[in-house]
Amino acid sequence: MFTNSKLAKSVKLACAFGAASAALVAPNAAFSQEAEADAPIEKISVTGSRIKRTEIEGANPVSVMEAVDIEKFGITSIGDVLQAIPSAGSAINTNNNNGGDGTTTINIRGIGSGRTLVLVNGKRWVPGLGGAVDLNNIPASIIDRIEVLKDGASAVYGSDAIAGVVNIITRTDFEGFHASAYQGQYLSYNDGNKEQYDVGFGFTGDRGSVYMNVSYVEEEQTLAGDRAISAVPTFGTAPTYGGSSAPPQGRFYYYGYDQAGDFWGVNGQGDGNGGINSWVEPDSRFNFAPFNYLSTPQERTAVYTQARYELTDNITATATAFYNNRKSAQALAPTPLFIGTAFGDEGFTLAANNPYNPTGLDISTDASVYENADGSFNQDAAVMYLFGRRMMEAGYRIFAQNVDQFQFNGGFEGIFEIGGSEFYWDVGYTYADIAQNEITEGLLNMDRVAKAIGDVDVCNSSSDGCVPLDLFGGSTGLYEGSITQEMLDYITFTAQDAAGTTLESYQANVTGDLFELPAGYLAFAAGYEKRWQSGYDQPDALIAAGITSGNSRQATSGSFSVEEAYLELAVPVLEGLPLVERLDLELATRYSDYSNFGDTTNSKVGVKWQVTEDLLLRGTWSEAFRAPSIVELFRGQADSFSPLTDPCNGGGSANPTLPGCAGIPTGYQQPNTQIRITVGGNPELLAEEAESTTIGFVYSPEFIEGLSLTFDMFDIEVENAVSSVGAQTILNACAADGRTLCSLIQRGPSGNVVDLYNGLVNLGGQTTSGFDWEIAYNFETSVGDFRLQMDGTYVDERTTLVIDPVTKEVTKFNDAGQAGDRDVVPRVRTNLSAIWNYEDFSATYLIRYIGNTTEACSIGGGYDDDLCSDYNPDGGSTNELEAMAYHDASFSYHFNDNLRFTVGVNNVWDTDPEVSYSTFANSFDPSMYEVPGRFGYARVNMSF
């Protein structure tokens, strides 16, 4: 009954004959073909099919990564390892600080992390609220291998398997004890220390086995200010360029007359009298970058237990239990305080009797007081257009997560015979839960801010301890440092949020041979699954009430259930003919009935043509779907402040070719680089639908022993894609014709964007196409055994189709949010590795190549000519991100069979990432490029 060890052997054989690993292949596995070839191979199932069979290579393109390959990357997160494979696109990881949450996800084909299904031992792993699995929570020490299917597989596995499937196979039948210790840091900067420790033990008896593993990981932060590329908002410019319009000294505009009798119009500015700062663009902007984390800290503790027991010769009970705790954090610069009609605020008044008001006027955020009843100007009124100040005294904004994840899988499996044929069956139950608590420090209670700058008599008589707030520095002219600790204690608060998801399911599967056809046995797999999924997000009461200086959001809560049944067939068609050594047809279909949007049926057809012993041709066509996640369906409306450029800056007269800017006052300039938008879920969302096609071959020429080649073309088309249109896309489209998406924008009387709705819709679709290749060559010499391998992906197209919710017009955008189908992701990504194995020594050299790409570029202030090129077929300027490569090296020595020592350096040549001007911070894309610096590490492995 203990067949998993045979499965591992079979997969290693598959690697030797063409299904090469996605990045590296273990030296010991690569050169053991003769020893393994004689081992008996039982029927197994490989990712992409639930049919047990003796053949490893199928119609599906599957890559395999062994446990020792994972170690050679020299990093502590399995998510970071998977993000390095060429077929993976940009995805969130621990280098995402602003917008990150401590998770690391996988995004096969770059069409969204929620469109890649993650399994552990063939079973669904619990996703977060957004539908993606946090791979940080799966410790590398429990992994035997990872199988990556780069094809749609909803017919076999159900929802989410649009772009591919990652199946993590854990250790089984381990007997003895193993332990490892790892430590690394950025040698160039002496920071970012990472540590990893794990111990595991297991035993195998006559009727069962038990394995247990405990692991611990600690990763320290690096600071953006410690790297030149991330120490300023926009690398290559002045420290203030691209900075925040809320500086420590404050920024203050209002309508009305000041004490000297001079009129202040909109965008009028003070002259320094009364402690009001004179705003000089861009010198007054605030450099927020040094306060941010560049890589975020984490601490993870995991416990994994797996057990099997043979109840009878034909029935085995199985159980696995997993627990992980993650503590993570992100840091941002001290909070900016913004008040005024520029942001659609009401209810704030800087009172004339406030002891720190330098104007002596009641200045309100209610624009209506500016006009008399007859529409004439009220000379006794003053209206606050904009106040912005960086609250340095409040310290960093810290977002700290404490996440507990638990998953249990239990069930029975066995074999029965009918008519001389064996049938394998299993039934199981899964329960999984993620519970997250988040504490955010450095936020402001805006109700208390309003009271503290308001009528001083009301403040002093308040029962809640109100203290008048000094935003200007008073007569001393001091700005930063004018706010006392007593003032801070009154206006600041610590937010406490809670969130979680739950997954529960029952499954039953059976597979076997039905009957014999002329070319072999017709095999099948069939099964049933019932699954429930629920989730919630409960923000702090002040955040939910919208009275915080941070992003407000409403609570999220919802659930859905699904019943599914599937059937899969492997049909042998021809065998033993010239140029048709074997021809097989693979068929699958799955019916899914969801409680929230109805039912769907998805099918798959695969062809496997073994032309000769050396050459296999293969192809698949499949339908796939993705059910909307809990967040997509039920997320409460929330604020988001995106860095945007309003195309209507200057007003309508300055933009005569943009009909959507008509009527906007002349001289209008957006008051802040970040514009408030509203995002939220949509319970009316439908499931995404997709079609994918793969065509390729596997070639292992007999005349070149040790050489294998694979090549697979892919094409994926997603319809009804769940996504937001994109705030910049909405602004640009509305400005261009005055119709498209304009209903989603709300502007104030001065032309400023007060709100922009960027909620989720089934917006149209996505398309991507290209091809993968893998080349591996093993050879032996007198100085050792070698393996050379090259894995790569070429992206031919990746675009988004957007449907206007009002006009229903369809527009095609690339990844930069520009009209057209020009792709801005790297066309080519490859991993090239060389492995040397000699007696007790082994070494690896890995080159990770990222191809060139082009992005839209708009840099003002005289920097444009230096930083942006002049030519762009879609209009505007561009920035060329040149091709680059990371070089990694490692060396291992086996002291004996039980002790191994490894040292390595990632980014050997200390290569910096390519500079990007379309990213919000750091001036590089943290989901594609690494934190600058040469990273060294050492690892000790022992077992007995």
PDB file of C-alpha atoms in Angstrom, residues 31 35 123 146 151 167 232 254 285 330 342 350 359 381 401 417 441 465 737 778 812 881 909:
ATOM      1  CA  PHE A  31      22.492  10.043 -12.668  1.00  0.00           C
ATOM      2  CA  ALA A  35      19.502   1.831 -10.825  1.00  0.00           C
ATOM      3  CA  LYS A 123      -5.886  18.169  -2.343  1.00  0.00           C
ATOM      4  CA  ILE A 146       6.708  19.947  -6.612  1.00  0.00           C
ATOM      5  CA  ASP A 151      -2.211  23.892 -18.613  1.00  0.00           C
ATOM      6  CA  ASN A 167       0.927  20.287  -6.657  1.00  0.00           C
ATOM      7  CA  VAL A 232      13.980  58.382  -3.184  1.00  0.00           C
ATOM      8  CA  TYR A 254      -8.168  78.361   1.200  1.00  0.00           C
ATOM      9  CA  ARG A 285       7.406  67.688  -1.388  1.00  0.00           C
ATOM     10  CA  GLN A 330       4.977  46.368   6.762  1.00  0.00           C
ATOM     11  CA  ALA A 342     -10.150  69.022  -2.580  1.00  0.00           C
ATOM     12  CA  LEU A 350     -10.345  75.485  11.681  1.00  0.00           C
ATOM     13  CA  THR A 359      -5.372  83.397  10.294  1.00  0.00           C
ATOM     14  CA  ALA A 381     -16.648  83.237   4.683  1.00  0.00           C
ATOM     15  CA  GLN A 401      -0.191  40.577  10.998  1.00  0.00           C
ATOM     16  CA  GLU A 417     -10.940  -6.276  -7.773  1.00  0.00           C
ATOM     17  CA  GLU A 441      -0.256  51.846  14.510  1.00  0.00           C
ATOM     18  CA  GLY A 465      -9.861  64.664  27.083  1.00  0.00           C
ATOM     19  CA  ASP A 737     -14.006  60.967 -25.608  1.00  0.00           C
ATOM     20  CA  ASN A 778      23.541  14.692 -18.671  1.00  0.00           C
ATOM     21  CA  LYS A 812      -8.020  46.422 -25.628  1.00  0.00           C
ATOM     22  CA  LEU A 881      14.057  48.073 -19.065  1.00  0.00           C
ATOM     23  CA  TRP A 909      27.861  39.834  -9.419  1.00  0.00           C
TER      24      TRP A 909
END
